[in-house]
CSV table of C-alpha atoms in Angstrom, one decimal:
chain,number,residue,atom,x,y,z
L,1,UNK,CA,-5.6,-10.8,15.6
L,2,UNK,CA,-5.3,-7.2,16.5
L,3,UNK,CA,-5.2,-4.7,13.5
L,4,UNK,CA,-1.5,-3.2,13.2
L,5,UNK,CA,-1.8,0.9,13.1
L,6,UNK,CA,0.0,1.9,9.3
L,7,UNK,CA,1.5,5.2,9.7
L,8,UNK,CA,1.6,6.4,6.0
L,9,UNK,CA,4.5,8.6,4.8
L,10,UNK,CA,4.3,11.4,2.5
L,11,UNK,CA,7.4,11.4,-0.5
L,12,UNK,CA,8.1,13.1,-3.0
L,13,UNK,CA,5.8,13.4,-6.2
L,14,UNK,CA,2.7,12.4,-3.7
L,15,UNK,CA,4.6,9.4,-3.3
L,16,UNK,CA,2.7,7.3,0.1
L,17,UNK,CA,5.3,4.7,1.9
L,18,UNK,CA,4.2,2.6,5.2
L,19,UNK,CA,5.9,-0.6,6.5
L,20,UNK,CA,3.7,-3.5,7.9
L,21,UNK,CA,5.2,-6.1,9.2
L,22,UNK,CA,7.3,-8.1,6.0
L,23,UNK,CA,5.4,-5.6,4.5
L,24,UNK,CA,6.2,-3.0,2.2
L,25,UNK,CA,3.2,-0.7,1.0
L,26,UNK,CA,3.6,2.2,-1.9
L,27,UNK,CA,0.9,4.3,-3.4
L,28,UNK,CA,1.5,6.9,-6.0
L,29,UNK,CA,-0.7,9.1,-8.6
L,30,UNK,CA,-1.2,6.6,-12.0
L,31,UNK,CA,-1.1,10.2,-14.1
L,32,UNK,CA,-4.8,9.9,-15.1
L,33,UNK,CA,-6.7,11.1,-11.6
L,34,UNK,CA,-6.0,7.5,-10.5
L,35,UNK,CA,-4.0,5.8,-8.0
L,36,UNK,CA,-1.4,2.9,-8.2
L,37,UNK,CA,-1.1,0.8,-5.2
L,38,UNK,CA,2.0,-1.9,-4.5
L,39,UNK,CA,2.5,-4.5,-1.7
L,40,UNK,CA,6.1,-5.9,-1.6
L,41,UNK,CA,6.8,-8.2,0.8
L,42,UNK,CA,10.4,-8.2,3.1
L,43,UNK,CA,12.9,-6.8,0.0
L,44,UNK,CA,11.6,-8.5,-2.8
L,45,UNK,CA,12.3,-6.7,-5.9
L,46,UNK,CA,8.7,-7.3,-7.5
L,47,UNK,CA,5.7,-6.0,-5.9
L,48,UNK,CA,3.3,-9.4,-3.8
L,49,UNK,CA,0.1,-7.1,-5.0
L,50,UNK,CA,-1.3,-4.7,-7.2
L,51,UNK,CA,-4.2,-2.4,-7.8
L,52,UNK,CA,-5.5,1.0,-9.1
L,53,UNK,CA,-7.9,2.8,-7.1
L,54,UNK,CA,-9.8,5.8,-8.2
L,55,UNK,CA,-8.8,8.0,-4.9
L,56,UNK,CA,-5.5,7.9,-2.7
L,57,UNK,CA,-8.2,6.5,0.3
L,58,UNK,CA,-9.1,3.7,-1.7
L,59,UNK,CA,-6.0,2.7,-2.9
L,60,UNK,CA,-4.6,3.2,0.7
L,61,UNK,CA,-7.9,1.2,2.4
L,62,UNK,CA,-6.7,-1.6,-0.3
L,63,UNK,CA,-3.0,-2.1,0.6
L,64,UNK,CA,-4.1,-1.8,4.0
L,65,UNK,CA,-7.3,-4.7,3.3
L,66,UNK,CA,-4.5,-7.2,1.6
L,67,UNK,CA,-2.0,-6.8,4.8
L,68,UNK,CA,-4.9,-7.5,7.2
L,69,UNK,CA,-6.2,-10.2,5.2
L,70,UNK,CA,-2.9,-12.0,5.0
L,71,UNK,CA,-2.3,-13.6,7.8
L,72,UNK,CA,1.3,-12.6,8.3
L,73,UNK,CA,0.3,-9.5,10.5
């Protein structure tokens, strides 16, 4: 299955968006040098996945590591 290319979107507050597929992906500074990471599938109002990662490139390489790893992309 060929890899979909995420194009990562800069909001406010260092807010990251992409859309994958039925796939919604968020990463966003925790507060403490850390990063949050979110997966939420189609418009579900919870988040499918979660994580920290210590740098914005981890926690982007993880959202991107669940999508891939799904199945559904």
């Amino acid at each position: 299955m060929a890899n979909p290319a995420m194009k990562w979107t800069k909001g406010a507050g260092d807010i990251w968006t992409a859309r994958v597929g039925p796939f919604g992906l968020k990463v966003q500074p925790k507060g403490d040098g850390r990063w949050i990471w979110l997966v939420t599938k189609a418009d579900a109002a919870n988040p499918e996945a979660t994580g920290v990662g210590s740098s914005l490139g981890a926690a982007k390489t993880a959202t991107e590591q669940y999508v891939r790893r799904s199945g559904l992309v």
